Tab-separated table of C-alpha atoms in Angstrom:
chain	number	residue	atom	x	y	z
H	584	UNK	CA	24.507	10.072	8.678
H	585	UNK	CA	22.538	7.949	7.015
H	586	UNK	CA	18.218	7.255	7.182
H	587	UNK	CA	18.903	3.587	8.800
H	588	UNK	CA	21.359	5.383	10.976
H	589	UNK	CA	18.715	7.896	12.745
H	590	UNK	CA	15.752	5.033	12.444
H	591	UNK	CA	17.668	2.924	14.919
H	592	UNK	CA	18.591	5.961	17.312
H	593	UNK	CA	15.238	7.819	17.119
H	594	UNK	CA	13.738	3.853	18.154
H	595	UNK	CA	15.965	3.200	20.797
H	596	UNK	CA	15.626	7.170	22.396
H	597	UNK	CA	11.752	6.336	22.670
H	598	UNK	CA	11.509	2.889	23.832
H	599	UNK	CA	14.478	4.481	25.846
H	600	UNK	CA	17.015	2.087	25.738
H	601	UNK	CA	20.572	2.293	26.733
H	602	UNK	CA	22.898	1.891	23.844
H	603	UNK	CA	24.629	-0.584	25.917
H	604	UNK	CA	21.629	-2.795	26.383
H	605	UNK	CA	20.801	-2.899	23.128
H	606	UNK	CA	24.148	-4.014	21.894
H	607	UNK	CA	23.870	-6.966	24.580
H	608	UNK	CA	20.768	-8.196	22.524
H	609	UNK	CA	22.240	-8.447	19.572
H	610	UNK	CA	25.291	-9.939	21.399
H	611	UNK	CA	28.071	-7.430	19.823
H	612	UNK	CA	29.944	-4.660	21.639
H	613	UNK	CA	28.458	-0.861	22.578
H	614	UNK	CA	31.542	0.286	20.708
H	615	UNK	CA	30.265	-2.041	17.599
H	616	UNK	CA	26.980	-0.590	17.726
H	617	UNK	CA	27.833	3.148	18.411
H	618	UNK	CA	29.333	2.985	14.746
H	619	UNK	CA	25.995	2.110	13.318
H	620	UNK	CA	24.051	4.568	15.114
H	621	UNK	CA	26.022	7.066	13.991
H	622	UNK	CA	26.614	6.129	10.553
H	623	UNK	CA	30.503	5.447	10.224
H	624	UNK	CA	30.081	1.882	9.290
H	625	UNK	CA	27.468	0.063	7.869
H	626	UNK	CA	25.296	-2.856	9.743
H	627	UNK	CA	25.858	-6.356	7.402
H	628	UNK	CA	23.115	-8.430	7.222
H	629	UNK	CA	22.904	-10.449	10.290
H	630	UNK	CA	22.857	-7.045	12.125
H	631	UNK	CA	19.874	-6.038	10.015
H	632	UNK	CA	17.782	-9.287	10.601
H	633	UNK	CA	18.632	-9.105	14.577
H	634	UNK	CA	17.984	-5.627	14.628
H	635	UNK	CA	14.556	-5.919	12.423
H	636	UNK	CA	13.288	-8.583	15.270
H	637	UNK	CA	14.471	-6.194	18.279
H	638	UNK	CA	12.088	-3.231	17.053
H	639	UNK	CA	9.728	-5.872	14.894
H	640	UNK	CA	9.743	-3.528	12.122
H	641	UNK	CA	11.074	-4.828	8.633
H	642	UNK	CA	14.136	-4.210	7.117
H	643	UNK	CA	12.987	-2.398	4.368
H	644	UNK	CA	11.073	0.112	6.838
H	645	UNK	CA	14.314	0.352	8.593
H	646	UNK	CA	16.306	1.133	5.581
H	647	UNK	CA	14.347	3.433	3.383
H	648	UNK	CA	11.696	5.197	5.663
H	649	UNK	CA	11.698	7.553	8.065
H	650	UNK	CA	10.289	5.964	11.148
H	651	UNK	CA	9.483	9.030	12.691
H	652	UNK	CA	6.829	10.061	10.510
H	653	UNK	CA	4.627	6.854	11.289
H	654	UNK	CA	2.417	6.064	13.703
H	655	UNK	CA	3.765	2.488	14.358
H	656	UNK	CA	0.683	1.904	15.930
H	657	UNK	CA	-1.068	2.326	12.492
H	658	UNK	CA	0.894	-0.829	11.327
H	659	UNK	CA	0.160	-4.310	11.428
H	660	UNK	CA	2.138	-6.254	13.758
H	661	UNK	CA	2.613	-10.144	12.234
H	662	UNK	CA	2.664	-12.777	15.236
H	663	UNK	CA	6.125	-13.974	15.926
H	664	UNK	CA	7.735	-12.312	13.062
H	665	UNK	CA	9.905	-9.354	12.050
H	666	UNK	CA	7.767	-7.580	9.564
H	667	UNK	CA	5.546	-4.400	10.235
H	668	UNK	CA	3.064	-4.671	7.044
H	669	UNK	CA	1.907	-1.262	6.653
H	670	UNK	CA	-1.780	-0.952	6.122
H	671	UNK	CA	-4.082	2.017	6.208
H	672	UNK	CA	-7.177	2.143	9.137
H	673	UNK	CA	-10.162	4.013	9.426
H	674	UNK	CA	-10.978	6.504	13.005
H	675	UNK	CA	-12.540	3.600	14.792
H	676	UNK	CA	-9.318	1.206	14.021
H	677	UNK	CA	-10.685	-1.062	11.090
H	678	UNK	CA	-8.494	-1.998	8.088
H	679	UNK	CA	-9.515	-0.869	5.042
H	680	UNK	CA	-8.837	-3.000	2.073
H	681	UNK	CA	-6.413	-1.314	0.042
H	682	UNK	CA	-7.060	-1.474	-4.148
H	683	UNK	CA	-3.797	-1.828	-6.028
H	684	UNK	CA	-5.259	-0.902	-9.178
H	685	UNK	CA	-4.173	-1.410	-12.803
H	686	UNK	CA	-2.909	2.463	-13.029
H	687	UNK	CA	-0.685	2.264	-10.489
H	688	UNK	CA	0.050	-1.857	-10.498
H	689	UNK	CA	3.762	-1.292	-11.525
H	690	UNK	CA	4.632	0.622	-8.529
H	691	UNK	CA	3.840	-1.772	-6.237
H	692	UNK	CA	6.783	-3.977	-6.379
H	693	UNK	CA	8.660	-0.895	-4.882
H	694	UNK	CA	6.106	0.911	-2.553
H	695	UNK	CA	4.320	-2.710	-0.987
H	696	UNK	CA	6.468	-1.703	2.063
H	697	UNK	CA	6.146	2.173	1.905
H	698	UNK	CA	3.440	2.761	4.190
H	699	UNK	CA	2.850	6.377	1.949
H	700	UNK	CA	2.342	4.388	-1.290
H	701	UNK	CA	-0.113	2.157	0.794
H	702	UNK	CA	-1.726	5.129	1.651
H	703	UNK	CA	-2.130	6.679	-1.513
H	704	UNK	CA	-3.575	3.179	-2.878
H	705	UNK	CA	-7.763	3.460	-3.178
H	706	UNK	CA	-9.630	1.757	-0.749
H	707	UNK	CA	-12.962	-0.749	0.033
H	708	UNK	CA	-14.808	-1.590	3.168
H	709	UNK	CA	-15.870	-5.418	2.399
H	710	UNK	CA	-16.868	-6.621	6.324
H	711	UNK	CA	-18.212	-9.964	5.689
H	712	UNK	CA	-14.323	-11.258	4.589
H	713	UNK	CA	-13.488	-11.573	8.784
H	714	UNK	CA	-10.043	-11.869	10.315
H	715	UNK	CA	-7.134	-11.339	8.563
H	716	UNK	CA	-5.219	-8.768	6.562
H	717	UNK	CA	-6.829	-8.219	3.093
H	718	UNK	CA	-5.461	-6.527	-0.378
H	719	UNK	CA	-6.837	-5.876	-3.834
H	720	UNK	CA	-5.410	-6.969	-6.741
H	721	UNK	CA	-6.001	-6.764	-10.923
H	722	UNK	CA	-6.490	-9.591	-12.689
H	723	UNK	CA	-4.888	-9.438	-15.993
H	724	UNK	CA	-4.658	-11.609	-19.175
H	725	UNK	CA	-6.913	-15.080	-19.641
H	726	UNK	CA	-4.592	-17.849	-17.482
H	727	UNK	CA	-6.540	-17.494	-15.035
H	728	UNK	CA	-10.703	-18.159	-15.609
H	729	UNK	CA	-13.130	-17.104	-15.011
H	730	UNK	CA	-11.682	-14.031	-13.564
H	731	UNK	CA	-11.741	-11.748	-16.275
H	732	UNK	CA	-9.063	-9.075	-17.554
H	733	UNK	CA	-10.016	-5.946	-15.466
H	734	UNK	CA	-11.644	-7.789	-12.448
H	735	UNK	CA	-10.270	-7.442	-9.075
H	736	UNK	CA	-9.299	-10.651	-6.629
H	737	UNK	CA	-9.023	-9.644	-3.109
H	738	UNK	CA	-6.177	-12.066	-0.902
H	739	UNK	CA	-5.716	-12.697	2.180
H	740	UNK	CA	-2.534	-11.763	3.420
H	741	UNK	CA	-0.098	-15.117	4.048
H	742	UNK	CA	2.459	-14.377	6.828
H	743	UNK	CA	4.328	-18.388	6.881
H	744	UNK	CA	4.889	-20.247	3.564
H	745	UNK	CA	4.100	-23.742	5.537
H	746	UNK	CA	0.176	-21.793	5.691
H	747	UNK	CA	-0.125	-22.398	1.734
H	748	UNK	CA	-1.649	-24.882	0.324
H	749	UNK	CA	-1.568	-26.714	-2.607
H	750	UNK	CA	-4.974	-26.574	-4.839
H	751	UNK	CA	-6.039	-23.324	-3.365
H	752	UNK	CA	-5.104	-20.079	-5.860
H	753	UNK	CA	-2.594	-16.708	-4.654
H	754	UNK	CA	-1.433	-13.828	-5.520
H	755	UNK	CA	2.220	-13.826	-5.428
H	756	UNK	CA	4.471	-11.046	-5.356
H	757	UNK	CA	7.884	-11.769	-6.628
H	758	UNK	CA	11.143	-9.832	-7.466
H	759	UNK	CA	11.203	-11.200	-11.153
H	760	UNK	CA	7.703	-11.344	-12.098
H	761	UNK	CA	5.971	-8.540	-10.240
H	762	UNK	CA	2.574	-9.811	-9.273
H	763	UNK	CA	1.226	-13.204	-10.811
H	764	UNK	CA	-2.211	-14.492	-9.479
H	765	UNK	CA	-1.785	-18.519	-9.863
H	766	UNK	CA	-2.694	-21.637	-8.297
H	767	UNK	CA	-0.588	-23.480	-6.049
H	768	UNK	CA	0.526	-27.009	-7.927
H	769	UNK	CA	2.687	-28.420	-5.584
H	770	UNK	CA	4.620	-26.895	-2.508
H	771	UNK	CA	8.708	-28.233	-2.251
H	772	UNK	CA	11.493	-27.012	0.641
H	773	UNK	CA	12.449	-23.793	-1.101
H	774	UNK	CA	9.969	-23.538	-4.404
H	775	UNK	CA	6.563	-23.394	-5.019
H	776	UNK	CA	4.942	-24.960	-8.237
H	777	UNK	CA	2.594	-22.810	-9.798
H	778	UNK	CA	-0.063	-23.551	-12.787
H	779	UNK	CA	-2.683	-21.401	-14.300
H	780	UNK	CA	-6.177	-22.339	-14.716
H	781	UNK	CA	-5.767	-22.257	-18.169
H	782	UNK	CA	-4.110	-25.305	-19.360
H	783	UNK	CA	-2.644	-23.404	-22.261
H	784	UNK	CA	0.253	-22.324	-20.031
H	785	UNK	CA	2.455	-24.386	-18.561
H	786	UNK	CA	3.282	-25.185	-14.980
H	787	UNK	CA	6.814	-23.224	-13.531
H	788	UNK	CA	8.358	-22.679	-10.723
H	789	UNK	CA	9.026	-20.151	-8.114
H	790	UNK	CA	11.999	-19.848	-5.789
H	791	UNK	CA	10.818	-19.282	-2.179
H	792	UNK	CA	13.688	-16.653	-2.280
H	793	UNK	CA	12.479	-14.663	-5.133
H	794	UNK	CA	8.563	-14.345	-2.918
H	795	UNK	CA	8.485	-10.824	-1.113
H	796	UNK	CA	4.555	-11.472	-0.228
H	797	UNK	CA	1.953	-14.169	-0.526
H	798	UNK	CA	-2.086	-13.373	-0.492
H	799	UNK	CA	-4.389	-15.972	-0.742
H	800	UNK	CA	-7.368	-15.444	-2.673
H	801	UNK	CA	-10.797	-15.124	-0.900
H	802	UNK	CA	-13.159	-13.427	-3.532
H	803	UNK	CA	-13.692	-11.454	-6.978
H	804	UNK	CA	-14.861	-8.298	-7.828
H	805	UNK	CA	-15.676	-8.574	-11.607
H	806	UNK	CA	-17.241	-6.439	-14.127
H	807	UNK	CA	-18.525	-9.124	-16.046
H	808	UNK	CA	-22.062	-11.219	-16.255
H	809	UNK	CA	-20.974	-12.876	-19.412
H	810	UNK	CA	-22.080	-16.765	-19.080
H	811	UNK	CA	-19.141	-18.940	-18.658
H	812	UNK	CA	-18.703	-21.296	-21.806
H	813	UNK	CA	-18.108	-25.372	-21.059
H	814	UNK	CA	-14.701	-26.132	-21.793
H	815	UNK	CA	-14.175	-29.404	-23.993
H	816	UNK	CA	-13.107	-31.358	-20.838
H	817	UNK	CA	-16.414	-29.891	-18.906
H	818	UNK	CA	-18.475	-30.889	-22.219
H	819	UNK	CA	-16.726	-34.570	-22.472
H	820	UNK	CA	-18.064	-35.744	-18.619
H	821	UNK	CA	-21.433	-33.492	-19.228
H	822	UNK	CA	-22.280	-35.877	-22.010
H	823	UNK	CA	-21.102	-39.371	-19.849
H	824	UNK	CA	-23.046	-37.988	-16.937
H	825	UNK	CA	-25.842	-37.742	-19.098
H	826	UNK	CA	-24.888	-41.276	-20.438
H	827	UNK	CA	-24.842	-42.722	-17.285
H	828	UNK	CA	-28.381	-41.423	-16.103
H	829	UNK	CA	-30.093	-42.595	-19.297
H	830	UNK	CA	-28.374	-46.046	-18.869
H	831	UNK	CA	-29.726	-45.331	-15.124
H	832	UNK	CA	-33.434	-44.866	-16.178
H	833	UNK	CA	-32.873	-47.571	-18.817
H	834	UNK	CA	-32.486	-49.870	-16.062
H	835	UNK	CA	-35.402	-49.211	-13.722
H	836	UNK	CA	-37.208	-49.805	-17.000
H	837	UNK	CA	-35.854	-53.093	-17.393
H	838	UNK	CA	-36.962	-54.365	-13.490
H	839	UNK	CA	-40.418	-52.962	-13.679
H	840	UNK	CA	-40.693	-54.672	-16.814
H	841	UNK	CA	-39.632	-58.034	-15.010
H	842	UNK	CA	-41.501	-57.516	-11.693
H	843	UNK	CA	-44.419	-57.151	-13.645
């Protein structure tokens, strides 16, 4: 027996389904099925995915946590889509924001779909951010000012790619990277364009295949009051702008002078 084996019995025994019915849903035989419930052959992929959108769980819950130790009704069900994301909620139902925090940063490429590691995760009640699913993140290195090493940017979780945008700035979860907090430089079929704010480092891209989440940023919590230094290129139009208003007031001059 295996732990996807029992998931998929222990959900179809309480939404009480027949065996039968469920393996006319995902159009195979009851005989195909039985083997999968009880754990003499293994489900290939397309049997995962059709599976994943029966229950709308994801197919990493399905695979590596026991289902019956959470209350699905603790998760947060995605519109039209597969995925359970699992969040953490307070008595009267409200999400808490969850903190991924630099301690425990390089655990969250394998626990972002473990609802236990989401609950172990520290968490912040910010009200005023609305609708929407919201996550902490650490900001780390300078490619991305001014959000200082040690601050914390707070996304907004992205459920469709076709939702991002190109000029606004994410957090990006990949399976290569880990977490990289960029902004979005151009958006292809299949790969997104990513630069950092810091022209220093270069523009790359990112398969769509190699995303497992997407948050789009929404504020900072920083430790920082330092004042933000003009870059050269902020410096170069400060002085034309100030150019162009003296050449401004230089003209005035020159019509008074000839009106009079």
């Amino acid at each position: 027996m295996s732990l996807f084996s029992d998931n998929i019995r222990n959900l179809r025994v309480q939404q009480k389904i027949s065996q039968e019915k469920l393996a006319e849903s995902l159009a195979i035989t009851r005989g195909r099925y039985v083997k999968y419930e009880d754990g003499t052959s293994e489900a290939p992929y397309e049997i995962l995915k059709k599976i994943a959108h029966y229950y709308h769980i994801s197919i990493d819950l399905l695979l590596s946590v026991d289902v019956r130790k959470i209350p699905l009704d603790d998760l947060l069900q995605l519109e039209s889509n597969r995925l359970v994301l699992p969040i953490t909620v307070d008595k009267k139902g409200d999400n808490f924001i969850e903190v991924v925090t630099q301690k425990v940063k390089a655990g969250y490429l394998n626990g972002y779909a473990d609802p236990e590691y989401i609950e172990s995760l520290q968490q912040i009640s910010l009200p005023f951010l609305g609708s929407g699913k919201h996550r902490g993140f650490p900001v780390e290195g300078d490619s991305m000012p001014p959000h200082a090493d040690g601050s914390i940017i707070v996304g907004r979780y992205i459920e469709k790619l076709g939702d991002v945008n190109d000029g606004k700035t994410y957090i990006l979860i990949t399976k290569s990277e880990g977490m990289v907090y960029k902004r979005l430089n151009k958006n292809k079929k299949n790969v997104l364009f990513v630069e950092s704010d810091n022209s220093f480092y270069p523009v790359y891209e990112v398969k769509v295949s190699d995303i497992l989440e997407i948050w789009e940023y929404v504020c900072n919590i920083g430790l920082t009051d330092e004042k933000q230094e003009l870059t050269e290129t902020a410096s170069v139009t400060e002085m034309f702008l100030e150019l162009k208003r003296e050449i401004k007031d230089l003209k005035l001059g020159i019509n008074k002078q000839t009106i009079q």
